[in-house]
Amino acid sequence: EAQVTQNPRYLITVTGKKLTVTCSQNMNHEYMSWYRQDPGLGLRQIYYSMNVEVTDKGDVPEGYKVSRKEKRNFPLILESPSPNQTSLYFCASSLSWGVLGEQYFGPGTRLTVT
Amino acid sequence: LAKTTQPISMDSYEGQEVNITCSHNNIATNDYITWYQQFPSQGPRFIIQGYKTKVTNEVASLFIPADRKSSTLSLPRVSLSDTAVYYCLVGPRDGGYNKLIFGAGTRLAVHP
């Protein structure tokens, strides 16, 4: 089954404790991205990747890091989480570049930073 | 970069047709219009995409006037399961991947 998986689905952590949210897709997609979703703000793109070892900033990259060492995986790293990073996070992948590429979203990771 | 404007919320009843309009006054020549649907606690799901005139699939229709400054997502005969948030997305055909922006969306509530 074609899918995007994320782990963990729920995470409660404390300020400053490094964490990683994993994302994996089994569709051989070149393009992957991370979004965060906050009430009233819709989805905002954090980082995106066009291929292995190629990543770039989205609209809200501050406080986040990503890596793309393998095509299927695109982990999101929070080196020193802060309460304003409490949010619902989605990983997405797509076959094509630009808006023509239908994006497949993972189930989401709900992160709470206290 | 085309900014989109949608109604914050809409209400409907089962069996009715629902039309959600998205305004994108500064849409660029190479921009396409895409709609996504999101259920609570799930990731968005692609519904439909178009460039001009009308596009129809098994889920919805998308109407785009000649000036392309707006578009309308039409959901025929909605059911309770169509209760969701609907996002209008405008972006370039090629490149500019980082310019994809999801707005606040339209929260559709379908009532019995």
mmCIF file with all atom_site columns, C-alpha atoms in Angstrom:
data_model
loop_
_atom_site.group_PDB
_atom_site.id
_atom_site.type_symbol
_atom_site.label_atom_id
_atom_site.label_alt_id
_atom_site.label_comp_id
_atom_site.label_asym_id
_atom_site.label_entity_id
_atom_site.label_seq_id
_atom_site.pdbx_PDB_ins_code
_atom_site.Cartn_x
_atom_site.Cartn_y
_atom_site.Cartn_z
_atom_site.occupancy
_atom_site.B_iso_or_equiv
_atom_site.pdbx_formal_charge
_atom_site.auth_seq_id
_atom_site.auth_comp_id
_atom_site.auth_asym_id
_atom_site.auth_atom_id
_atom_site.pdbx_PDB_model_num
ATOM 1   C CA . GLU A 1 1   ? 0.000   0.000  0.000   1.00 0.00 ? 1   GLU A CA 1
ATOM 2   C CA . ALA A 1 2   ? 1.327   3.418  -1.009  1.00 0.00 ? 2   ALA A CA 1
ATOM 3   C CA . GLN A 1 3   ? 1.752   5.509  2.080   1.00 0.00 ? 3   GLN A CA 1
ATOM 4   C CA . VAL A 1 4   ? 3.654   8.064  4.092   1.00 0.00 ? 4   VAL A CA 1
ATOM 5   C CA . THR A 1 5   ? 4.398   7.049  7.656   1.00 0.00 ? 5   THR A CA 1
ATOM 6   C CA . GLN A 1 6   ? 5.411   9.233  10.567  1.00 0.00 ? 6   GLN A CA 1
ATOM 7   C CA . ASN A 1 7   ? 6.667   8.366  14.024  1.00 0.00 ? 7   ASN A CA 1
ATOM 8   C CA . PRO A 1 8   ? 5.848   9.034  16.722  1.00 0.00 ? 8   PRO A CA 1
ATOM 9   C CA . ARG A 1 9   ? 2.208   9.998  16.310  1.00 0.00 ? 9   ARG A CA 1
ATOM 10  C CA . TYR A 1 10  ? 2.137   11.747 19.663  1.00 0.00 ? 10  TYR A CA 1
ATOM 11  C CA . LEU A 1 11  ? 5.011   13.228 21.634  1.00 0.00 ? 11  LEU A CA 1
ATOM 12  C CA . ILE A 1 12  ? 5.200   15.256 24.816  1.00 0.00 ? 12  ILE A CA 1
ATOM 13  C CA . THR A 1 13  ? 8.611   16.645 25.661  1.00 0.00 ? 13  THR A CA 1
ATOM 14  C CA . VAL A 1 14  ? 10.294  19.402 27.618  1.00 0.00 ? 14  VAL A CA 1
ATOM 15  C CA . THR A 1 15  ? 11.985  22.554 26.430  1.00 0.00 ? 15  THR A CA 1
ATOM 16  C CA . GLY A 1 16  ? 15.497  21.992 25.124  1.00 0.00 ? 16  GLY A CA 1
ATOM 17  C CA . LYS A 1 17  ? 15.401  18.224 24.781  1.00 0.00 ? 17  LYS A CA 1
ATOM 18  C CA . LYS A 1 18  ? 16.403  17.284 21.241  1.00 0.00 ? 18  LYS A CA 1
ATOM 19  C CA . LEU A 1 19  ? 13.926  15.192 19.308  1.00 0.00 ? 19  LEU A CA 1
ATOM 20  C CA . THR A 1 20  ? 13.492  13.672 15.875  1.00 0.00 ? 20  THR A CA 1
ATOM 21  C CA . VAL A 1 21  ? 10.276  12.924 14.043  1.00 0.00 ? 21  VAL A CA 1
ATOM 22  C CA . THR A 1 22  ? 10.744  10.334 11.346  1.00 0.00 ? 22  THR A CA 1
ATOM 23  C CA . CYS A 1 23  ? 9.030   10.290 7.971   1.00 0.00 ? 23  CYS A CA 1
ATOM 24  C CA . SER A 1 24  ? 9.162   7.552  5.394   1.00 0.00 ? 24  SER A CA 1
ATOM 25  C CA . GLN A 1 25  ? 7.442   7.024  2.038   1.00 0.00 ? 25  GLN A CA 1
ATOM 26  C CA . ASN A 1 26  ? 7.278   3.881  -0.095  1.00 0.00 ? 26  ASN A CA 1
ATOM 27  C CA . MET A 1 27  ? 6.313   5.487  -3.410  1.00 0.00 ? 27  MET A CA 1
ATOM 28  C CA . ASN A 1 28  ? 9.813   6.333  -4.653  1.00 0.00 ? 28  ASN A CA 1
ATOM 29  C CA . HIS A 1 29  ? 8.894   10.023 -4.618  1.00 0.00 ? 29  HIS A CA 1
ATOM 30  C CA . GLU A 1 30  ? 11.652  12.535 -5.137  1.00 0.00 ? 30  GLU A CA 1
ATOM 31  C CA . TYR A 1 31  ? 9.956   15.414 -3.371  1.00 0.00 ? 31  TYR A CA 1
ATOM 32  C CA . MET A 1 32  ? 9.259   15.506 0.327   1.00 0.00 ? 32  MET A CA 1
ATOM 33  C CA . SER A 1 33  ? 8.319   18.256 2.730   1.00 0.00 ? 33  SER A CA 1
ATOM 34  C CA . TRP A 1 34  ? 7.338   19.040 6.281   1.00 0.00 ? 34  TRP A CA 1
ATOM 35  C CA . TYR A 1 35  ? 4.421   21.197 7.355   1.00 0.00 ? 35  TYR A CA 1
ATOM 36  C CA . ARG A 1 36  ? 3.144   22.385 10.667  1.00 0.00 ? 36  ARG A CA 1
ATOM 37  C CA . GLN A 1 37  ? -0.488  23.117 11.331  1.00 0.00 ? 37  GLN A CA 1
ATOM 38  C CA . ASP A 1 38  ? -1.731  25.546 13.947  1.00 0.00 ? 38  ASP A CA 1
ATOM 39  C CA . PRO A 1 39  ? -5.307  26.676 14.654  1.00 0.00 ? 39  PRO A CA 1
ATOM 40  C CA . GLY A 1 40  ? -6.368  29.472 12.326  1.00 0.00 ? 40  GLY A CA 1
ATOM 41  C CA . LEU A 1 41  ? -3.103  29.417 10.386  1.00 0.00 ? 41  LEU A CA 1
ATOM 42  C CA . GLY A 1 42  ? -3.619  26.464 8.104   1.00 0.00 ? 42  GLY A CA 1
ATOM 43  C CA . LEU A 1 43  ? -0.624  24.471 6.926   1.00 0.00 ? 43  LEU A CA 1
ATOM 44  C CA . ARG A 1 44  ? 2.758   26.157 6.733   1.00 0.00 ? 44  ARG A CA 1
ATOM 45  C CA . GLN A 1 45  ? 5.733   24.590 5.035   1.00 0.00 ? 45  GLN A CA 1
ATOM 46  C CA . ILE A 1 46  ? 8.849   24.154 7.183   1.00 0.00 ? 46  ILE A CA 1
ATOM 47  C CA . TYR A 1 47  ? 11.372  22.505 4.864   1.00 0.00 ? 47  TYR A CA 1
ATOM 48  C CA . TYR A 1 48  ? 11.275  20.657 1.600   1.00 0.00 ? 48  TYR A CA 1
ATOM 49  C CA . SER A 1 49  ? 13.581  18.340 -0.288  1.00 0.00 ? 49  SER A CA 1
ATOM 50  C CA . MET A 1 50  ? 13.843  17.872 -4.028  1.00 0.00 ? 50  MET A CA 1
ATOM 51  C CA . ASN A 1 51  ? 16.019  14.776 -3.829  1.00 0.00 ? 51  ASN A CA 1
ATOM 52  C CA . VAL A 1 52  ? 18.671  13.038 -1.782  1.00 0.00 ? 52  VAL A CA 1
ATOM 53  C CA . GLU A 1 53  ? 20.995  15.576 -0.169  1.00 0.00 ? 53  GLU A CA 1
ATOM 54  C CA . VAL A 1 54  ? 18.974  18.494 -1.587  1.00 0.00 ? 54  VAL A CA 1
ATOM 55  C CA . THR A 1 55  ? 16.921  20.431 0.933   1.00 0.00 ? 55  THR A CA 1
ATOM 56  C CA . ASP A 1 56  ? 15.716  24.007 1.277   1.00 0.00 ? 56  ASP A CA 1
ATOM 57  C CA . LYS A 1 57  ? 13.774  26.224 3.642   1.00 0.00 ? 57  LYS A CA 1
ATOM 58  C CA . GLY A 1 58  ? 10.050  26.682 3.446   1.00 0.00 ? 58  GLY A CA 1
ATOM 59  C CA . ASP A 1 59  ? 8.115   29.482 5.091   1.00 0.00 ? 59  ASP A CA 1
ATOM 60  C CA . VAL A 1 60  ? 8.814   28.728 8.765   1.00 0.00 ? 60  VAL A CA 1
ATOM 61  C CA . PRO A 1 61  ? 12.209  26.973 9.054   1.00 0.00 ? 61  PRO A CA 1
ATOM 62  C CA . GLU A 1 62  ? 13.462  28.589 12.257  1.00 0.00 ? 62  GLU A CA 1
ATOM 63  C CA . GLY A 1 63  ? 14.180  26.066 14.989  1.00 0.00 ? 63  GLY A CA 1
ATOM 64  C CA . TYR A 1 64  ? 14.084  23.040 12.674  1.00 0.00 ? 64  TYR A CA 1
ATOM 65  C CA . LYS A 1 65  ? 16.578  20.931 10.771  1.00 0.00 ? 65  LYS A CA 1
ATOM 66  C CA . VAL A 1 66  ? 16.091  18.228 8.189   1.00 0.00 ? 66  VAL A CA 1
ATOM 67  C CA . SER A 1 67  ? 18.219  15.711 6.353   1.00 0.00 ? 67  SER A CA 1
ATOM 68  C CA . ARG A 1 68  ? 17.689  13.570 3.274   1.00 0.00 ? 68  ARG A CA 1
ATOM 69  C CA . LYS A 1 69  ? 20.289  10.836 3.194   1.00 0.00 ? 69  LYS A CA 1
ATOM 70  C CA . GLU A 1 70  ? 17.975  8.304  1.586   1.00 0.00 ? 70  GLU A CA 1
ATOM 71  C CA . LYS A 1 71  ? 15.203  8.865  -0.914  1.00 0.00 ? 71  LYS A CA 1
ATOM 72  C CA . ARG A 1 72  ? 12.507  7.326  1.245   1.00 0.00 ? 72  ARG A CA 1
ATOM 73  C CA . ASN A 1 73  ? 13.302  9.076  4.541   1.00 0.00 ? 73  ASN A CA 1
ATOM 74  C CA . PHE A 1 74  ? 13.063  12.717 5.546   1.00 0.00 ? 74  PHE A CA 1
ATOM 75  C CA . PRO A 1 75  ? 13.399  13.200 9.310   1.00 0.00 ? 75  PRO A CA 1
ATOM 76  C CA . LEU A 1 76  ? 12.542  16.459 11.055  1.00 0.00 ? 76  LEU A CA 1
ATOM 77  C CA . ILE A 1 77  ? 14.911  17.437 13.840  1.00 0.00 ? 77  ILE A CA 1
ATOM 78  C CA . LEU A 1 78  ? 14.243  19.878 16.651  1.00 0.00 ? 78  LEU A CA 1
ATOM 79  C CA . GLU A 1 79  ? 17.610  20.532 18.285  1.00 0.00 ? 79  GLU A CA 1
ATOM 80  C CA . SER A 1 80  ? 16.225  22.572 21.165  1.00 0.00 ? 80  SER A CA 1
ATOM 81  C CA . PRO A 1 81  ? 12.433  22.494 21.176  1.00 0.00 ? 81  PRO A CA 1
ATOM 82  C CA . SER A 1 82  ? 10.508  25.415 22.601  1.00 0.00 ? 82  SER A CA 1
ATOM 83  C CA . PRO A 1 83  ? 6.826   25.742 23.571  1.00 0.00 ? 83  PRO A CA 1
ATOM 84  C CA . ASN A 1 84  ? 6.056   27.716 20.388  1.00 0.00 ? 84  ASN A CA 1
ATOM 85  C CA . GLN A 1 85  ? 6.870   24.566 18.438  1.00 0.00 ? 85  GLN A CA 1
ATOM 86  C CA . THR A 1 86  ? 3.892   22.816 19.976  1.00 0.00 ? 86  THR A CA 1
ATOM 87  C CA . SER A 1 87  ? 1.918   21.927 16.886  1.00 0.00 ? 87  SER A CA 1
ATOM 88  C CA . LEU A 1 88  ? 0.587   19.231 14.575  1.00 0.00 ? 88  LEU A CA 1
ATOM 89  C CA . TYR A 1 89  ? 3.243   18.191 12.070  1.00 0.00 ? 89  TYR A CA 1
ATOM 90  C CA . PHE A 1 90  ? 2.699   16.574 8.684   1.00 0.00 ? 90  PHE A CA 1
ATOM 91  C CA . CYS A 1 91  ? 5.182   15.022 6.331   1.00 0.00 ? 91  CYS A CA 1
ATOM 92  C CA . ALA A 1 92  ? 4.270   14.891 2.644   1.00 0.00 ? 92  ALA A CA 1
ATOM 93  C CA . SER A 1 93  ? 5.746   13.462 -0.520  1.00 0.00 ? 93  SER A CA 1
ATOM 94  C CA . SER A 1 94  ? 5.029   13.916 -4.202  1.00 0.00 ? 94  SER A CA 1
ATOM 95  C CA . LEU A 1 95  ? 6.220   12.543 -7.509  1.00 0.00 ? 95  LEU A CA 1
ATOM 96  C CA . SER A 1 96  ? 6.311   15.812 -9.411  1.00 0.00 ? 96  SER A CA 1
ATOM 97  C CA . TRP A 1 97  ? 7.675   19.282 -8.904  1.00 0.00 ? 97  TRP A CA 1
ATOM 98  C CA . GLY A 1 98  ? 5.397   22.262 -8.293  1.00 0.00 ? 98  GLY A CA 1
ATOM 99  C CA . VAL A 1 99  ? 1.699   22.277 -7.618  1.00 0.00 ? 99  VAL A CA 1
ATOM 100 C CA . LEU A 1 100 ? 1.041   19.658 -10.274 1.00 0.00 ? 100 LEU A CA 1
ATOM 101 C CA . GLY A 1 101 ? 2.549   17.095 -8.009  1.00 0.00 ? 101 GLY A CA 1
ATOM 102 C CA . GLU A 1 102 ? -0.236  15.588 -5.941  1.00 0.00 ? 102 GLU A CA 1
ATOM 103 C CA . GLN A 1 103 ? 1.042   15.546 -2.390  1.00 0.00 ? 103 GLN A CA 1
ATOM 104 C CA . TYR A 1 104 ? 0.536   12.511 -0.188  1.00 0.00 ? 104 TYR A CA 1
ATOM 105 C CA . PHE A 1 105 ? 0.409   13.352 3.484   1.00 0.00 ? 105 PHE A CA 1
ATOM 106 C CA . GLY A 1 106 ? 1.319   11.267 6.485   1.00 0.00 ? 106 GLY A CA 1
ATOM 107 C CA . PRO A 1 107 ? -1.036  10.802 9.445   1.00 0.00 ? 107 PRO A CA 1
ATOM 108 C CA . GLY A 1 108 ? 0.512   13.605 11.473  1.00 0.00 ? 108 GLY A CA 1
ATOM 109 C CA . THR A 1 109 ? 2.559   13.943 14.658  1.00 0.00 ? 109 THR A CA 1
ATOM 110 C CA . ARG A 1 110 ? 1.103   15.912 17.515  1.00 0.00 ? 110 ARG A CA 1
ATOM 111 C CA . LEU A 1 111 ? 3.961   17.497 19.461  1.00 0.00 ? 111 LEU A CA 1
ATOM 112 C CA . THR A 1 112 ? 3.632   19.202 22.813  1.00 0.00 ? 112 THR A CA 1
ATOM 113 C CA . VAL A 1 113 ? 6.618   21.060 24.269  1.00 0.00 ? 113 VAL A CA 1
ATOM 114 C CA . THR A 1 114 ? 6.296   22.068 27.915  1.00 0.00 ? 114 THR A CA 1
ATOM 115 C CA . LEU B 2 1   ? 3.087   34.619 -5.414  1.00 0.00 ? 1   LEU B CA 1
ATOM 116 C CA . ALA B 2 2   ? -0.706  34.273 -5.546  1.00 0.00 ? 2   ALA B CA 1
ATOM 117 C CA . LYS B 2 3   ? -2.491  34.800 -2.243  1.00 0.00 ? 3   LYS B CA 1
ATOM 118 C CA . THR B 2 4   ? -5.764  32.961 -1.845  1.00 0.00 ? 4   THR B CA 1
ATOM 119 C CA . THR B 2 5   ? -8.893  33.977 0.033   1.00 0.00 ? 5   THR B CA 1
ATOM 120 C CA . GLN B 2 6   ? -11.625 31.549 1.025   1.00 0.00 ? 6   GLN B CA 1
ATOM 121 C CA . PRO B 2 7   ? -14.613 31.762 3.362   1.00 0.00 ? 7   PRO B CA 1
ATOM 122 C CA . ILE B 2 8   ? -13.697 30.649 6.845   1.00 0.00 ? 8   ILE B CA 1
ATOM 123 C CA . SER B 2 9   ? -16.698 28.376 7.227   1.00 0.00 ? 9   SER B CA 1
ATOM 124 C CA . MET B 2 10  ? -19.809 27.121 5.473   1.00 0.00 ? 10  MET B CA 1
ATOM 125 C CA . ASP B 2 11  ? -22.814 25.094 6.507   1.00 0.00 ? 11  ASP B CA 1
ATOM 126 C CA . SER B 2 12  ? -24.899 22.765 4.387   1.00 0.00 ? 12  SER B CA 1
ATOM 127 C CA . TYR B 2 13  ? -27.339 19.885 4.642   1.00 0.00 ? 13  TYR B CA 1
ATOM 128 C CA . GLU B 2 14  ? -27.138 16.371 3.344   1.00 0.00 ? 14  GLU B CA 1
ATOM 129 C CA . GLY B 2 15  ? -28.050 16.042 -0.316  1.00 0.00 ? 15  GLY B CA 1
ATOM 130 C CA . GLN B 2 16  ? -27.348 19.655 -1.214  1.00 0.00 ? 16  GLN B CA 1
ATOM 131 C CA . GLU B 2 17  ? -24.729 20.915 -3.644  1.00 0.00 ? 17  GLU B CA 1
ATOM 132 C CA . VAL B 2 18  ? -21.963 22.920 -2.017  1.00 0.00 ? 18  VAL B CA 1
ATOM 133 C CA . ASN B 2 19  ? -19.880 25.537 -3.818  1.00 0.00 ? 19  ASN B CA 1
ATOM 134 C CA . ILE B 2 20  ? -16.739 26.898 -2.179  1.00 0.00 ? 20  ILE B CA 1
ATOM 135 C CA . THR B 2 21  ? -15.129 29.864 -3.896  1.00 0.00 ? 21  THR B CA 1
ATOM 136 C CA . CYS B 2 22  ? -11.470 30.790 -3.709  1.00 0.00 ? 22  CYS B CA 1
ATOM 137 C CA . SER B 2 23  ? -10.163 34.200 -4.785  1.00 0.00 ? 23  SER B CA 1
ATOM 138 C CA . HIS B 2 24  ? -6.662  34.484 -6.244  1.00 0.00 ? 24  HIS B CA 1
ATOM 139 C CA . ASN B 2 25  ? -6.484  37.888 -7.868  1.00 0.00 ? 25  ASN B CA 1
ATOM 140 C CA . ASN B 2 26  ? -2.772  37.857 -8.657  1.00 0.00 ? 26  ASN B CA 1
ATOM 141 C CA . ILE B 2 27  ? -2.576  34.361 -10.073 1.00 0.00 ? 27  ILE B CA 1
ATOM 142 C CA . ALA B 2 28  ? 0.359   33.962 -12.450 1.00 0.00 ? 28  ALA B CA 1
ATOM 143 C CA . THR B 2 29  ? 0.216   32.613 -15.968 1.00 0.00 ? 29  THR B CA 1
ATOM 144 C CA . ASN B 2 30  ? 1.858   29.334 -15.046 1.00 0.00 ? 30  ASN B CA 1
ATOM 145 C CA . ASP B 2 31  ? -0.075  28.801 -11.807 1.00 0.00 ? 31  ASP B CA 1
ATOM 146 C CA . TYR B 2 32  ? -2.427  25.870 -11.348 1.00 0.00 ? 32  TYR B CA 1
ATOM 147 C CA . ILE B 2 33  ? -5.275  25.615 -8.844  1.00 0.00 ? 33  ILE B CA 1
ATOM 148 C CA . THR B 2 34  ? -5.502  22.621 -6.561  1.00 0.00 ? 34  THR B CA 1
ATOM 149 C CA . TRP B 2 35  ? -7.956  21.698 -3.829  1.00 0.00 ? 35  TRP B CA 1
ATOM 150 C CA . TYR B 2 36  ? -7.295  19.484 -0.832  1.00 0.00 ? 36  TYR B CA 1
ATOM 151 C CA . GLN B 2 37  ? -9.649  18.029 1.768   1.00 0.00 ? 37  GLN B CA 1
ATOM 152 C CA . GLN B 2 38  ? -8.694  17.468 5.392   1.00 0.00 ? 38  GLN B CA 1
ATOM 153 C CA . PHE B 2 39  ? -10.602 15.471 7.990   1.00 0.00 ? 39  PHE B CA 1
ATOM 154 C CA . PRO B 2 40  ? -9.897  16.024 11.708  1.00 0.00 ? 40  PRO B CA 1
ATOM 155 C CA . SER B 2 41  ? -6.593  14.538 12.851  1.00 0.00 ? 41  SER B CA 1
ATOM 156 C CA . GLN B 2 42  ? -5.680  13.417 9.339   1.00 0.00 ? 42  GLN B CA 1
ATOM 157 C CA . GLY B 2 43  ? -3.370  14.762 6.681   1.00 0.00 ? 43  GLY B CA 1
ATOM 158 C CA . PRO B 2 44  ? -4.864  16.630 3.702   1.00 0.00 ? 44  PRO B CA 1
ATOM 159 C CA . ARG B 2 45  ? -5.996  14.628 0.701   1.00 0.00 ? 45  ARG B CA 1
ATOM 160 C CA . PHE B 2 46  ? -5.850  15.779 -2.931  1.00 0.00 ? 46  PHE B CA 1
ATOM 161 C CA . ILE B 2 47  ? -9.299  16.344 -4.463  1.00 0.00 ? 47  ILE B CA 1
ATOM 162 C CA . ILE B 2 48  ? -8.956  18.070 -7.807  1.00 0.00 ? 48  ILE B CA 1
ATOM 163 C CA . GLN B 2 49  ? -6.718  20.297 -9.898  1.00 0.00 ? 49  GLN B CA 1
ATOM 164 C CA . GLY B 2 50  ? -7.222  22.569 -12.884 1.00 0.00 ? 50  GLY B CA 1
ATOM 165 C CA . TYR B 2 51  ? -5.867  25.410 -14.995 1.00 0.00 ? 51  TYR B CA 1
ATOM 166 C CA . LYS B 2 52  ? -8.917  26.864 -16.732 1.00 0.00 ? 52  LYS B CA 1
ATOM 167 C CA . THR B 2 53  ? -12.570 26.205 -17.569 1.00 0.00 ? 53  THR B CA 1
ATOM 168 C CA . LYS B 2 54  ? -14.005 23.113 -15.900 1.00 0.00 ? 54  LYS B CA 1
ATOM 169 C CA . VAL B 2 55  ? -12.562 19.932 -14.486 1.00 0.00 ? 55  VAL B CA 1
ATOM 170 C CA . THR B 2 56  ? -14.643 17.066 -13.125 1.00 0.00 ? 56  THR B CA 1
ATOM 171 C CA . ASN B 2 57  ? -13.766 13.842 -11.385 1.00 0.00 ? 57  ASN B CA 1
ATOM 172 C CA . GLU B 2 58  ? -15.636 11.301 -9.305  1.00 0.00 ? 58  GLU B CA 1
ATOM 173 C CA . VAL B 2 59  ? -15.450 13.479 -6.215  1.00 0.00 ? 59  VAL B CA 1
ATOM 174 C CA . ALA B 2 60  ? -15.945 17.095 -7.310  1.00 0.00 ? 60  ALA B CA 1
ATOM 175 C CA . SER B 2 61  ? -15.965 19.686 -10.064 1.00 0.00 ? 61  SER B CA 1
ATOM 176 C CA . LEU B 2 62  ? -13.731 22.700 -10.371 1.00 0.00 ? 62  LEU B CA 1
ATOM 177 C CA . PHE B 2 63  ? -14.918 25.783 -12.221 1.00 0.00 ? 63  PHE B CA 1
ATOM 178 C CA . ILE B 2 64  ? -12.390 28.403 -13.311 1.00 0.00 ? 64  ILE B CA 1
ATOM 179 C CA . PRO B 2 65  ? -13.554 31.538 -15.175 1.00 0.00 ? 65  PRO B CA 1
ATOM 180 C CA . ALA B 2 66  ? -11.649 32.978 -18.098 1.00 0.00 ? 66  ALA B CA 1
ATOM 181 C CA . ASP B 2 67  ? -9.805  35.594 -16.020 1.00 0.00 ? 67  ASP B CA 1
ATOM 182 C CA . ARG B 2 68  ? -8.718  32.869 -13.550 1.00 0.00 ? 68  ARG B CA 1
ATOM 183 C CA . LYS B 2 69  ? -8.932  35.299 -10.629 1.00 0.00 ? 69  LYS B CA 1
ATOM 184 C CA . SER B 2 70  ? -11.162 32.919 -8.740  1.00 0.00 ? 70  SER B CA 1
ATOM 185 C CA . SER B 2 71  ? -12.206 29.292 -8.754  1.00 0.00 ? 71  SER B CA 1
ATOM 186 C CA . THR B 2 72  ? -15.123 27.321 -7.348  1.00 0.00 ? 72  THR B CA 1
ATOM 187 C CA . LEU B 2 73  ? -15.023 23.838 -5.909  1.00 0.00 ? 73  LEU B CA 1
ATOM 188 C CA . SER B 2 74  ? -18.380 22.151 -6.322  1.00 0.00 ? 74  SER B CA 1
ATOM 189 C CA . LEU B 2 75  ? -19.361 19.130 -4.233  1.00 0.00 ? 75  LEU B CA 1
ATOM 190 C CA . PRO B 2 76  ? -22.551 17.487 -5.516  1.00 0.00 ? 76  PRO B CA 1
ATOM 191 C CA . ARG B 2 77  ? -25.044 16.053 -3.038  1.00 0.00 ? 77  ARG B CA 1
ATOM 192 C CA . VAL B 2 78  ? -22.912 16.259 0.075   1.00 0.00 ? 78  VAL B CA 1
ATOM 193 C CA . SER B 2 79  ? -23.176 13.771 2.907   1.00 0.00 ? 79  SER B CA 1
ATOM 194 C CA . LEU B 2 80  ? -22.143 13.946 6.552   1.00 0.00 ? 80  LEU B CA 1
ATOM 195 C CA . SER B 2 81  ? -18.798 12.428 5.609   1.00 0.00 ? 81  SER B CA 1
ATOM 196 C CA . ASP B 2 82  ? -17.973 15.514 3.539   1.00 0.00 ? 82  ASP B CA 1
ATOM 197 C CA . THR B 2 83  ? -17.617 17.526 6.749   1.00 0.00 ? 83  THR B CA 1
ATOM 198 C CA . ALA B 2 84  ? -13.996 18.656 6.553   1.00 0.00 ? 84  ALA B CA 1
ATOM 199 C CA . VAL B 2 85  ? -11.702 21.585 5.891   1.00 0.00 ? 85  VAL B CA 1
ATOM 200 C CA . TYR B 2 86  ? -11.119 22.406 2.226   1.00 0.00 ? 86  TYR B CA 1
ATOM 201 C CA . TYR B 2 87  ? -7.965  24.160 1.062   1.00 0.00 ? 87  TYR B CA 1
ATOM 202 C CA . CYS B 2 88  ? -7.447  26.080 -2.143  1.00 0.00 ? 88  CYS B CA 1
ATOM 203 C CA . LEU B 2 89  ? -3.849  26.031 -3.326  1.00 0.00 ? 89  LEU B CA 1
ATOM 204 C CA . VAL B 2 90  ? -2.362  28.093 -6.133  1.00 0.00 ? 90  VAL B CA 1
ATOM 205 C CA . GLY B 2 91  ? 1.145   27.472 -7.364  1.00 0.00 ? 91  GLY B CA 1
ATOM 206 C CA . PRO B 2 92  ? 3.417   27.223 -10.382 1.00 0.00 ? 92  PRO B CA 1
ATOM 207 C CA . ARG B 2 93  ? 3.386   24.329 -12.780 1.00 0.00 ? 93  ARG B CA 1
ATOM 208 C CA . ASP B 2 94  ? 7.141   23.921 -12.808 1.00 0.00 ? 94  ASP B CA 1
ATOM 209 C CA . GLY B 2 95  ? 9.545   24.748 -10.057 1.00 0.00 ? 95  GLY B CA 1
ATOM 210 C CA . GLY B 2 96  ? 8.840   27.063 -7.171  1.00 0.00 ? 96  GLY B CA 1
ATOM 211 C CA . TYR B 2 97  ? 8.012   24.136 -4.958  1.00 0.00 ? 97  TYR B CA 1
ATOM 212 C CA . ASN B 2 98  ? 8.834   26.179 -1.914  1.00 0.00 ? 98  ASN B CA 1
ATOM 213 C CA . LYS B 2 99  ? 6.134   28.670 -2.835  1.00 0.00 ? 99  LYS B CA 1
ATOM 214 C CA . LEU B 2 100 ? 3.226   26.320 -2.163  1.00 0.00 ? 100 LEU B CA 1
ATOM 215 C CA . ILE B 2 101 ? 1.054   27.858 0.530   1.00 0.00 ? 101 ILE B CA 1
ATOM 216 C CA . PHE B 2 102 ? -1.964  26.373 2.241   1.00 0.00 ? 102 PHE B CA 1
ATOM 217 C CA . GLY B 2 103 ? -4.232  29.087 3.604   1.00 0.00 ? 103 GLY B CA 1
ATOM 218 C CA . ALA B 2 104 ? -6.576  28.749 6.561   1.00 0.00 ? 104 ALA B CA 1
ATOM 219 C CA . GLY B 2 105 ? -9.062  26.785 4.479   1.00 0.00 ? 105 GLY B CA 1
ATOM 220 C CA . THR B 2 106 ? -12.856 26.596 4.557   1.00 0.00 ? 106 THR B CA 1
ATOM 221 C CA . ARG B 2 107 ? -14.461 24.555 7.297   1.00 0.00 ? 107 ARG B CA 1
ATOM 222 C CA . LEU B 2 108 ? -17.524 22.826 5.829   1.00 0.00 ? 108 LEU B CA 1
ATOM 223 C CA . ALA B 2 109 ? -20.113 21.429 8.210   1.00 0.00 ? 109 ALA B CA 1
ATOM 224 C CA . VAL B 2 110 ? -22.768 19.148 6.726   1.00 0.00 ? 110 VAL B CA 1
ATOM 225 C CA . HIS B 2 111 ? -25.870 18.702 8.841   1.00 0.00 ? 111 HIS B CA 1
ATOM 226 C CA . PRO B 2 112 ? -28.476 15.901 8.764   1.00 0.00 ? 112 PRO B CA 1
#
